[in-house]
Amino acid sequence: MCGVVGYVGDRQAVPILVDGLRRLEYRGYDSAGVAIEGPTSARVVRARGKLAALEERLQTSPAPGTVGIGHTRWATHGKPSDENAHPHTAGGVSVVHNGIIENHLALRERLEAQGRTFESETDTEILAHLVDIEVQAGRDLATAVRAALTQVEGAYALACIAKDQPGVVVAAKLASPMVVGLGEGEQFLASDIPALLAHTREVIFMEDGELAVLTRQGVTLQTLAGELVERPPKTVPWTVQEAEKGGYEHFMLKEIHEQPRAVTDTLAGRFSLERAAVFLDEVTITPDQARAIRRIYVLACGTSWHAGLIGRLLIERFARIPTEVDLAHEFRYRDPIVDEETLVLGISQSGETADTLASLKEAKRRGARVVSIVNVMDASIARMSDDVVYTHAGIEIGVASTKAFTAQLAALALLALHLGRQLGHLDEAATRTQLKSLAVLPGLMQSVIEATDPQTLDLAKKYLKAKNFLFLGRGMNFPIALEGALKLKEISYVHAEGYAAGEMKHGPIALIDEHMPVVVVATQGSHYDKIMGNLQEAKARDGRIIAIGTEGDDRIADIADDVILLPDVDNAYQPLLTVLPLQLFAYHMARLLGTDVDQPRNLAKSVTVE
Ligand code: AGP
């Protein structure tokens, strides 16, 4: 999941492209490069590693020009290196690409048999050769790109320039995201919105199978068959400031502190306490259709999958519909039992995760109705769904998802209450009780973040040398144990495992000794006595216990080494509080260990390849 940018206008392209790449670097940071249109040929400058390496190289070999393309890479084919860095050039054509060309081996053999030679191990270099062959046959760049793409199988968001056709950038999209930004006498291109906000908020989201031809005069859209496409631009609600750190050291810390607002905005205008009603008009399921739903599948990956696990518990509690949660990449290939009476709920922050997108398309192909919960406006998953519930968390730039997660939990609670009300499982009084609990959550989250930020910093200092962690939880807090472990793993590179606490004695308890910190989410609720039993089992093996408990619980401190106490809320909403100290603990561990908190190694913000 690389980041692609493009520019055509009258301003120097390099500063615009490099700034765009900086705002997309969370998508991949194995190498970066630009190709700038020059009088005789494109000037290509590339560098392995972070964007800073490219900026350094541009100091020594500047690339003047007002038309160009750029790329920041997350390596799939060919290791991170200067040779494998994009742009790739063949003849007079330079290409940048996000995606995977699945038939690249066969195409490479054919091209080598035609005498073409390759400098890199990448699948992308093939695109440059295919387009160059068409250009050398006298076709204009758009026609050449269309002809080349008829030979390609796989996913792509690409941009290219050609020396013989100055002032033109051509982009194409299939499965990977691409957005065009409209300016006055200049046009912009990017894999994602943050790269455009400094220049325009007027955007066109490219659809699968579309080409965009960018010139100073404007942008034309066409299909791969060459038919013109008309589509009005949309105005993006986000500001460039939102894409800044706002005085925080890291985007992740900023986004952790933005969670009360993210949940407030996600709930805003979607319920009324007076009328004990939930307003999810964007979900167009009628009461009859709701009654016809025999089964719900929740499909997602990573942190969104953890939200899905909590979503199941909320839907089964409030709407009483049998719900299963699947990892999208497993669901897609297991021949699932899906039909017209199946509702499939997709959860994705980016709305571009290839595994989730493909699994939802498969479910739709089998007759299911698809509802999705997405944070990025008009993302691919949102566009292919029958209904979409947007979380309003704002741009999430830190690779480790935080505010999108709690916003997803708020949206899932609304959806469960909405279905429960529609199906008559919740009467007015019961609905009002739940909505009252929801309404006070942002305030409670604010106080928890303020209280536990310094506490978790102290804990991180105490446990900094630990090499392994276990996270335990039950019921609503089992997925939170998984999420706590994932956050620690992905940003601090410390090994951690989340477990359903009841599973401990079936194996993992063997891991516990005086070197193993065990984080136990043991808040009040139906599981309290059981989880306290598990906490004592771990203590009996000399485990070092960090317990997340409920204010007023004076029993827990007798057993645990360290305790964080949280306000008491209905079990259904505890995850919106219990996850906060775990996010902060992971953040402080990573910061003290000196890892790259916002751009952890080997990761990317949205995984747009399978
Ligand atoms: C979470 O911190 C990770 N960035 C990752 O697990 C992420 O949740 C997963 O890739 C799903 O992304 P999505 O929500 O954008 O679909």
XYZ file of C-alpha atoms and ligand atoms in Angstrom:
626
model
C 0.000 0.000 0.000
C 2.064 2.734 -1.404
C 1.310 6.438 -1.740
C 1.023 7.979 -5.206
C 0.953 11.707 -6.045
C 0.877 13.777 -9.239
C 0.880 17.442 -10.265
C 0.490 19.492 -13.428
C 0.492 23.268 -13.275
C 2.762 26.289 -13.292
C 4.358 25.901 -9.867
C 7.525 23.885 -9.227
C 6.298 20.296 -8.878
C 8.912 18.890 -6.447
C 7.838 20.800 -3.284
C 4.173 19.959 -3.981
C 4.907 16.268 -4.652
C 7.244 15.891 -1.664
C 4.725 17.571 0.668
C 2.037 15.249 -0.673
C 4.248 12.213 -0.095
C 4.930 13.386 3.456
C 1.198 13.355 4.123
C 0.923 9.858 2.613
C 4.023 8.390 4.226
C 1.852 6.424 6.668
C 0.939 4.266 3.656
C 4.491 2.955 3.208
C 8.002 4.149 3.818
C 10.459 1.641 2.264
C 11.587 4.093 -0.464
C 10.427 7.222 -2.283
C 10.917 8.936 -5.608
C 9.756 11.526 -8.117
C 9.845 11.912 -11.897
C 9.711 15.482 -13.171
C 9.027 16.373 -16.772
C 12.161 17.840 -18.368
C 12.963 19.432 -21.733
C 14.326 16.186 -23.228
C 13.357 13.477 -20.715
C 11.949 13.047 -17.230
C 14.318 13.716 -14.339
C 13.942 10.747 -11.974
C 15.231 10.954 -8.395
C 14.707 8.032 -5.995
C 16.023 6.913 -2.616
C 15.663 3.865 -0.396
C 14.169 4.479 3.058
C 12.146 7.334 4.456
C 11.109 10.446 2.528
C 13.927 12.356 4.220
C 16.419 10.339 2.154
C 14.734 11.485 -1.057
C 14.676 15.097 0.127
C 18.413 14.859 0.794
C 19.062 13.453 -2.656
C 16.945 16.210 -4.232
C 19.286 18.701 -2.555
C 22.242 17.351 -4.516
C 20.332 16.580 -7.717
C 17.428 19.025 -8.042
C 14.613 18.321 -10.503
C 13.145 21.572 -11.807
C 9.818 21.368 -13.634
C 6.102 21.960 -13.251
C 4.748 18.510 -14.134
C 5.553 15.355 -12.214
C 4.616 12.230 -10.332
C 5.813 10.840 -7.002
C 5.688 7.717 -4.875
C 6.309 6.405 -1.371
C 6.648 2.624 -1.274
C 5.516 -0.325 0.825
C 7.474 -3.193 -0.682
C 5.582 -6.179 -2.081
C 7.638 -7.339 -5.082
C 11.393 -6.707 -4.665
C 13.101 -5.674 -1.457
C 13.426 -2.042 -0.379
C 16.265 -0.641 -2.558
C 17.095 2.269 -4.870
C 16.587 0.024 -7.923
C 13.163 -1.127 -6.778
C 12.058 2.385 -5.787
C 9.434 4.059 -7.967
C 9.150 5.824 -10.442
C 10.120 3.164 -12.958
C 11.061 4.339 -16.446
C 11.116 2.599 -19.808
C 12.001 4.604 -22.901
C 10.329 7.994 -22.369
C 7.647 6.760 -19.996
C 7.803 6.992 -16.166
C 5.282 5.226 -13.925
C 4.390 5.159 -10.221
C 2.022 2.467 -8.964
C 0.151 1.289 -5.885
C -1.153 -2.272 -6.135
C -0.021 -5.674 -7.429
C 0.224 -6.843 -11.070
C -0.660 -10.519 -10.604
C 0.443 -11.695 -14.103
C 3.749 -9.819 -13.879
C 5.933 -12.912 -14.359
C 4.275 -13.905 -17.638
C 4.394 -10.312 -18.895
C 8.066 -9.975 -17.932
C 8.976 -13.153 -19.840
C 7.107 -11.907 -22.908
C 8.742 -8.476 -22.756
C 12.226 -9.971 -22.232
C 11.588 -12.194 -25.270
C 10.844 -8.947 -27.158
C 14.306 -7.688 -26.089
C 13.176 -5.501 -23.201
C 15.574 -5.373 -20.222
C 14.617 -4.776 -16.589
C 16.485 -2.839 -13.879
C 14.286 -3.835 -10.935
C 12.534 -6.850 -9.393
C 9.222 -5.006 -9.254
C 5.944 -5.811 -10.981
C 5.525 -2.084 -11.691
C 8.415 -1.770 -14.150
C 6.383 -3.952 -16.521
C 3.746 -1.218 -16.715
C 6.357 1.285 -17.864
C 7.454 -1.022 -20.678
C 3.890 -1.847 -21.767
C 2.971 1.868 -21.962
C 6.245 2.789 -23.677
C 5.627 0.200 -26.409
C 2.244 1.819 -27.136
C 3.682 5.355 -27.059
C 6.478 4.326 -29.438
C 3.696 2.989 -31.703
C 2.494 6.588 -31.920
C -0.423 6.506 -29.484
C -1.149 9.395 -27.121
C -0.457 8.703 -23.457
C -4.071 8.037 -22.443
C -4.601 5.595 -25.315
C -1.257 3.970 -24.570
C -2.148 3.463 -20.909
C -5.531 1.984 -21.813
C -3.928 -0.406 -24.302
C -1.299 -1.456 -21.744
C -3.882 -2.093 -19.040
C -5.857 -4.485 -21.215
C -2.893 -6.876 -20.769
C -2.684 -6.486 -17.013
C -4.364 -8.545 -14.244
C -4.402 -7.286 -10.648
C -4.853 -4.083 -8.721
C -3.494 -0.692 -9.588
C -3.618 2.999 -8.904
C -0.996 4.373 -11.234
C 0.196 7.669 -12.650
C 2.527 8.247 -15.568
C 4.160 10.906 -17.703
C 5.827 10.659 -21.108
C 8.582 12.835 -22.559
C 6.849 13.144 -25.940
C 3.617 14.398 -24.406
C 4.486 17.292 -22.098
C 1.978 18.852 -19.748
C 0.003 15.638 -19.286
C -0.318 13.267 -16.330
C -2.412 10.143 -16.870
C -3.778 8.127 -13.944
C -5.697 4.846 -13.839
C -7.492 2.965 -11.074
C -8.582 -0.585 -10.367
C -9.149 -1.713 -6.765
C -6.516 0.625 -5.290
C -7.663 4.116 -4.246
C -6.992 7.316 -6.258
C -8.336 10.843 -5.832
C -8.037 13.792 -8.234
C -7.797 17.333 -6.788
C -9.053 20.265 -8.852
C -7.251 23.625 -8.906
C -7.185 26.865 -10.942
C -4.802 26.134 -13.883
C -3.321 23.219 -11.938
C -4.475 19.705 -11.049
C -3.447 17.286 -8.336
C -3.480 13.526 -7.868
C -3.128 11.415 -4.729
C -3.844 8.019 -3.206
C -5.600 9.731 -0.288
C -7.122 13.063 0.713
C -4.488 14.344 3.212
C -2.051 14.904 0.309
C -4.502 17.275 -1.416
C -5.857 19.373 1.457
C -3.079 21.977 1.370
C -4.103 22.835 -2.229
C -7.802 22.047 -2.711
C -10.890 20.509 -1.137
C -12.582 19.956 -4.494
C -11.976 16.312 -5.340
C -13.114 13.557 -7.651
C -12.854 9.975 -6.368
C -11.799 7.749 -9.271
C -13.858 4.584 -9.762
C -12.576 1.137 -10.733
C -11.754 0.886 -14.449
C -11.323 4.637 -14.907
C -8.577 6.814 -16.345
C -7.986 10.483 -15.539
C -6.115 12.805 -17.898
C -4.722 15.837 -16.034
C -3.613 18.989 -17.881
C -3.359 22.642 -16.825
C -6.743 23.180 -18.465
C -8.512 20.541 -16.387
C -9.277 16.874 -15.839
C -11.097 14.456 -18.122
C -12.284 11.067 -16.940
C -12.709 8.123 -19.257
C -13.315 4.388 -18.997
C -10.697 1.818 -20.004
C -12.737 1.511 -23.215
C -12.243 5.230 -23.843
C -15.785 6.497 -23.133
C -15.878 9.917 -21.463
C -17.199 9.982 -17.881
C -18.839 13.038 -16.287
C -18.854 13.242 -12.454
C -19.144 16.372 -10.349
C -16.429 17.009 -7.747
C -17.115 16.653 -4.011
C -16.007 19.041 -1.273
C -13.972 17.344 1.475
C -15.110 18.264 5.025
C -11.601 18.023 6.503
C -9.098 20.883 6.859
C -5.336 20.791 6.385
C -4.953 21.598 10.090
C -6.611 18.293 10.917
C -3.747 16.678 9.038
C -1.224 18.382 11.345
C 0.015 17.220 14.802
C -1.548 20.137 16.626
C 1.317 20.448 19.123
C 1.428 16.770 20.030
C 4.710 14.844 19.640
C 2.999 12.141 17.606
C -0.199 11.808 15.566
C -1.070 8.740 17.670
C -1.051 10.736 20.930
C -3.087 13.510 19.292
C -5.598 10.959 18.012
C -5.846 9.263 21.427
C -6.742 12.645 22.920
C -9.252 13.308 20.116
C -11.372 10.258 21.006
C -13.996 12.065 23.129
C -14.639 14.407 20.188
C -14.575 11.547 17.660
C -17.256 9.694 19.655
C -19.272 12.887 20.171
C -19.224 13.616 16.429
C -20.080 10.008 15.568
C -23.096 10.081 17.909
C -24.136 13.624 16.957
C -27.613 13.903 15.444
C -28.097 10.139 15.568
C -30.193 9.773 18.717
C -32.688 11.612 20.880
C -32.963 10.941 24.580
C -36.356 12.699 24.746
C -37.813 10.542 22.018
C -35.782 7.451 23.065
C -34.944 7.075 19.398
C -31.921 6.291 17.242
C -31.721 8.013 13.846
C -29.625 5.994 11.441
C -31.396 7.098 8.276
C -28.392 6.040 6.224
C -29.298 2.425 7.088
C -32.284 1.879 4.799
C -33.261 -1.547 6.205
C -37.039 -1.578 6.765
C -38.580 -3.332 9.795
C -39.776 -6.140 7.477
C -36.297 -6.529 6.041
C -34.851 -6.482 9.565
C -37.247 -9.251 10.594
C -36.107 -11.283 7.551
C -32.436 -11.199 8.594
C -31.530 -14.748 9.661
C -27.847 -14.155 10.249
C -25.305 -11.360 10.429
C -21.634 -11.705 9.433
C -19.219 -9.014 10.585
C -16.150 -8.817 8.315
C -12.982 -6.848 9.046
C -9.246 -7.024 9.759
C -6.935 -5.961 12.574
C -8.321 -3.384 14.989
C -11.559 -3.171 13.032
C -11.976 -6.909 13.561
C -11.642 -6.335 17.310
C -14.406 -3.734 17.016
C -16.437 -6.372 15.162
C -16.074 -8.821 18.050
C -17.604 -6.197 20.345
C -20.226 -5.371 17.699
C -21.415 -8.963 17.767
C -21.991 -8.831 21.509
C -23.901 -5.548 21.151
C -26.085 -6.814 18.261
C -26.862 -10.120 19.933
C -27.669 -8.322 23.229
C -29.882 -5.552 21.828
C -31.202 -6.949 18.514
C -31.093 -10.709 19.244
C -29.864 -11.579 15.726
C -27.319 -14.459 15.489
C -24.054 -12.790 14.555
C -20.709 -14.223 13.490
C -17.442 -12.304 13.192
C -14.948 -13.330 10.543
C -11.494 -12.240 9.541
C -12.189 -10.936 6.047
C -9.245 -12.770 4.457
C -10.508 -16.085 5.905
C -14.186 -15.482 5.124
C -13.524 -14.871 1.450
C -12.031 -18.267 0.781
C -14.093 -20.529 3.057
C -17.240 -20.856 0.888
C -19.449 -19.152 3.493
C -23.186 -19.804 3.806
C -24.568 -16.494 2.611
C -27.921 -15.694 1.000
C -30.600 -13.001 0.721
C -31.437 -13.418 4.426
C -27.869 -12.577 5.411
C -26.777 -9.118 6.473
C -23.050 -8.518 6.140
C -21.483 -5.731 8.164
C -18.090 -4.521 6.969
C -15.928 -2.452 9.339
C -12.960 -0.457 8.073
C -11.292 2.802 9.091
C -9.735 3.425 5.695
C -12.486 1.798 3.673
C -9.730 0.558 1.363
C -8.491 -2.633 3.040
C -8.301 -5.061 0.119
C -9.153 -8.173 2.162
C -12.268 -6.559 3.617
C -13.313 -5.037 0.279
C -12.951 -8.379 -1.528
C -14.849 -10.307 1.158
C -17.750 -7.831 1.034
C -17.875 -8.074 -2.760
C -17.976 -11.863 -2.420
C -20.802 -11.688 0.143
C -22.722 -9.315 -2.127
C -22.194 -11.680 -5.077
C -23.838 -14.398 -2.965
C -26.909 -12.238 -2.338
C -26.184 -10.624 1.030
C -27.089 -7.040 1.878
C -23.941 -5.103 2.779
C -23.833 -2.387 5.424
C -20.435 -0.880 6.246
C -18.960 1.285 8.982
C -16.223 3.445 7.422
C -14.257 6.522 8.495
C -13.036 7.857 5.143
C -15.637 9.584 3.003
C -16.443 7.874 -0.288
C -13.836 5.159 0.201
C -14.178 2.020 -1.952
C -15.939 -0.034 0.750
C -18.407 2.800 1.342
C -19.131 3.083 -2.369
C -19.774 -0.671 -2.855
C -22.032 -1.019 0.220
C -25.834 -0.854 0.174
C -25.693 1.370 3.245
C -22.755 3.071 4.982
C -22.554 4.445 8.504
C -19.697 6.921 8.628
C -17.725 7.268 11.815
C -16.769 10.929 12.221
C -13.353 10.442 13.799
C -11.662 12.794 11.296
C -8.411 11.915 9.537
C -6.501 9.139 11.332
C -2.828 9.357 10.386
C -1.074 7.286 13.043
C -0.759 3.748 11.638
C -1.976 2.336 14.945
C -5.723 2.880 14.944
C -7.159 4.521 18.077
C -9.929 7.135 17.620
C -11.391 5.250 14.649
C -11.730 2.193 16.931
C -13.734 3.920 19.653
C -15.787 5.728 17.004
C -16.525 2.304 15.454
C -17.721 1.067 18.865
C -20.058 4.051 19.135
C -21.424 3.407 15.624
C -21.898 -0.296 16.405
C -23.805 0.545 19.576
C -26.098 2.849 17.587
C -26.658 0.172 14.936
C -27.442 -2.513 17.542
C -29.879 -0.220 19.350
C -31.445 0.816 16.033
C -32.053 -2.816 15.000
C -33.191 -3.713 18.527
C -35.730 -0.902 18.440
C -36.880 -1.819 14.902
C -37.339 -5.458 15.909
C -39.154 -4.525 19.132
C -36.561 -6.083 21.443
C -36.031 -2.677 23.050
C -38.949 -0.663 24.364
C -38.835 3.076 24.915
C -37.596 2.873 28.515
C -34.850 0.364 27.731
C -33.728 2.425 24.739
C -33.602 5.613 26.803
C -31.506 3.864 29.463
C -28.964 2.794 26.850
C -28.913 6.203 25.173
C -28.300 7.865 28.542
C -25.209 5.646 28.983
C -23.999 6.530 25.479
C -24.536 10.240 25.950
C -22.189 10.522 28.937
C -19.379 8.463 27.399
C -17.348 11.262 25.746
C -17.088 13.103 29.076
C -16.008 9.938 30.883
C -13.476 9.177 28.124
C -12.010 12.659 28.575
C -11.508 12.131 32.302
C -10.036 8.652 31.785
C -7.512 9.915 29.214
C -6.432 12.775 31.479
C -6.153 10.490 34.522
C -4.440 7.494 32.932
C -1.971 9.295 30.628
C 0.502 9.979 33.470
C -0.312 6.640 35.172
C 0.490 4.647 32.024
C 3.702 6.622 31.522
C 4.824 5.469 34.994
C 3.831 1.891 34.172
C 5.775 2.028 30.917
C 8.868 3.167 32.788
C 8.393 0.277 35.268
C 7.828 -2.438 32.657
C 10.080 -1.097 29.909
C 12.480 -4.038 29.976
C 9.793 -6.723 29.799
C 10.110 -8.778 26.594
C 6.662 -10.370 26.656
C 3.186 -9.405 27.857
C -0.119 -11.228 28.286
C -3.401 -9.343 28.059
C -6.522 -10.983 29.526
C -10.190 -10.108 29.390
C -13.645 -11.678 29.368
C -16.864 -10.872 27.502
C -16.810 -7.305 26.177
C -13.225 -6.977 27.380
C -11.808 -10.047 25.629
C -11.542 -8.073 22.346
C -10.012 -5.237 24.384
C -7.308 -7.637 25.608
C -6.664 -8.491 21.943
C -6.582 -4.784 21.051
C -4.236 -3.908 23.932
C -1.836 -6.629 22.783
C -2.046 -5.518 19.158
C -1.302 -1.878 20.016
C 1.767 -2.856 22.050
C 3.032 -5.222 19.358
C 2.572 -2.939 16.394
C 4.227 0.207 17.766
C 6.752 -0.994 20.399
C 7.714 -4.288 18.711
C 7.389 -6.013 22.146
C 5.779 -9.463 21.924
C 2.310 -9.537 23.459
C -0.653 -11.873 23.330
C -4.291 -11.194 24.093
C -6.378 -14.029 25.457
C -9.856 -14.786 26.666
C -9.037 -15.152 30.345
C -10.953 -18.415 30.603
C -8.572 -19.923 28.069
C -5.537 -19.406 30.318
C -5.637 -22.724 32.117
C -5.894 -24.508 28.762
C -2.293 -23.638 27.940
C -1.018 -20.026 28.066
C -0.767 -20.047 31.855
C 2.442 -22.044 31.281
C 4.018 -18.787 30.078
C 3.545 -17.034 33.403
C 6.412 -16.468 35.814
C 7.981 -13.499 37.615
C 9.160 -12.095 34.247
C 5.721 -12.014 32.633
C 3.605 -8.895 33.061
C -0.063 -9.824 32.812
C -2.496 -7.020 31.983
C -5.968 -8.009 33.187
C -9.105 -6.059 32.278
C -11.181 -6.802 35.384
C -13.915 -4.200 35.498
C -17.229 -4.728 37.305
C -19.891 -6.726 35.459
C -21.192 -10.242 34.926
C -17.670 -11.605 34.444
C -16.136 -9.957 37.535
C -15.858 -12.988 39.826
C -14.512 -15.189 37.054
C -11.895 -12.686 35.902
C -10.804 -12.116 39.492
C -10.271 -15.882 39.685
C -8.061 -15.711 36.594
C -6.196 -12.780 38.089
C -5.460 -14.842 41.202
C -4.348 -17.830 39.062
C -1.826 -15.581 37.313
C -0.673 -14.094 40.607
C -0.202 -17.590 42.028
C 2.382 -18.137 39.270
C 4.236 -14.947 40.290
C 2.891 -13.070 37.295
C 3.332 -9.258 37.563
C -0.258 -8.078 37.449
C -1.408 -4.789 35.940
C -5.155 -4.624 36.546
C -7.731 -2.359 34.913
C -10.597 -2.178 37.403
C -13.641 -0.124 38.380
C -13.528 2.829 40.763
C -14.477 1.723 44.255
C -13.055 -1.773 43.787
C -10.736 -2.077 46.758
C -10.361 -5.849 46.387
C -8.323 -5.685 43.211
C -5.452 -3.731 44.744
C -4.867 -6.533 47.226
C -3.894 -8.892 44.416
C -2.542 -6.786 41.554
C 0.895 -5.125 41.466
C -0.461 -2.086 39.664
C -4.056 -0.908 39.323
C -5.810 1.580 37.053
C -9.376 2.322 38.116
C -12.023 3.541 35.689
C -15.527 4.997 36.110
C -18.306 2.394 36.226
C -20.455 2.163 33.089
C -22.849 -0.388 31.580
C -20.940 -3.436 30.403
C -21.913 -2.663 26.788
C -19.832 0.531 26.770
C -16.917 -0.479 29.013
C -14.634 -1.088 25.955
C -14.768 2.646 25.131
C -13.069 3.262 28.494
C -10.980 0.124 29.096
C -9.133 0.472 25.771
C -7.880 3.999 26.585
C -5.185 3.139 29.193
C -4.057 0.237 26.997
C -3.588 2.586 24.007
C -1.665 5.028 26.220
C 0.476 2.272 27.773
C 1.477 1.046 24.323
C 2.178 4.624 23.233
C 4.454 5.369 26.194
C 6.286 2.044 25.859
C 6.979 2.779 22.191
C 8.026 6.376 22.824
C 10.417 5.322 25.605
C 11.793 2.482 23.461
C 12.341 5.020 20.675
C 10.422 3.206 17.941
C 8.702 5.112 15.122
C 5.309 5.488 16.832
C 3.379 6.897 13.869
C 5.046 4.788 11.203
C 6.016 1.477 12.781
C 8.296 -0.785 10.773
C 6.795 -3.111 8.197
C 3.291 -1.625 8.618
C 1.049 0.668 6.625
C -2.125 2.549 7.444
C -4.360 0.900 4.881
C -3.557 -2.493 3.469
C -4.679 -2.168 -0.160
C -3.178 -5.419 -1.389
C -4.297 -8.929 -0.410
C -4.477 -1.204 13.564
O -3.836 -0.364 14.420
C -3.780 -1.447 12.306
N -3.469 -0.283 11.620
C -4.469 -2.472 11.409
O -4.631 -3.659 12.135
C -5.833 -2.037 10.865
O -6.781 -2.032 11.878
C -6.270 -3.020 9.777
O -5.312 -2.984 8.752
C -7.657 -2.682 9.240
O -7.634 -1.424 8.655
P -9.023 -0.728 8.262
O -9.793 -0.480 9.513
O -8.612 0.540 7.581
O -9.737 -1.659 7.334
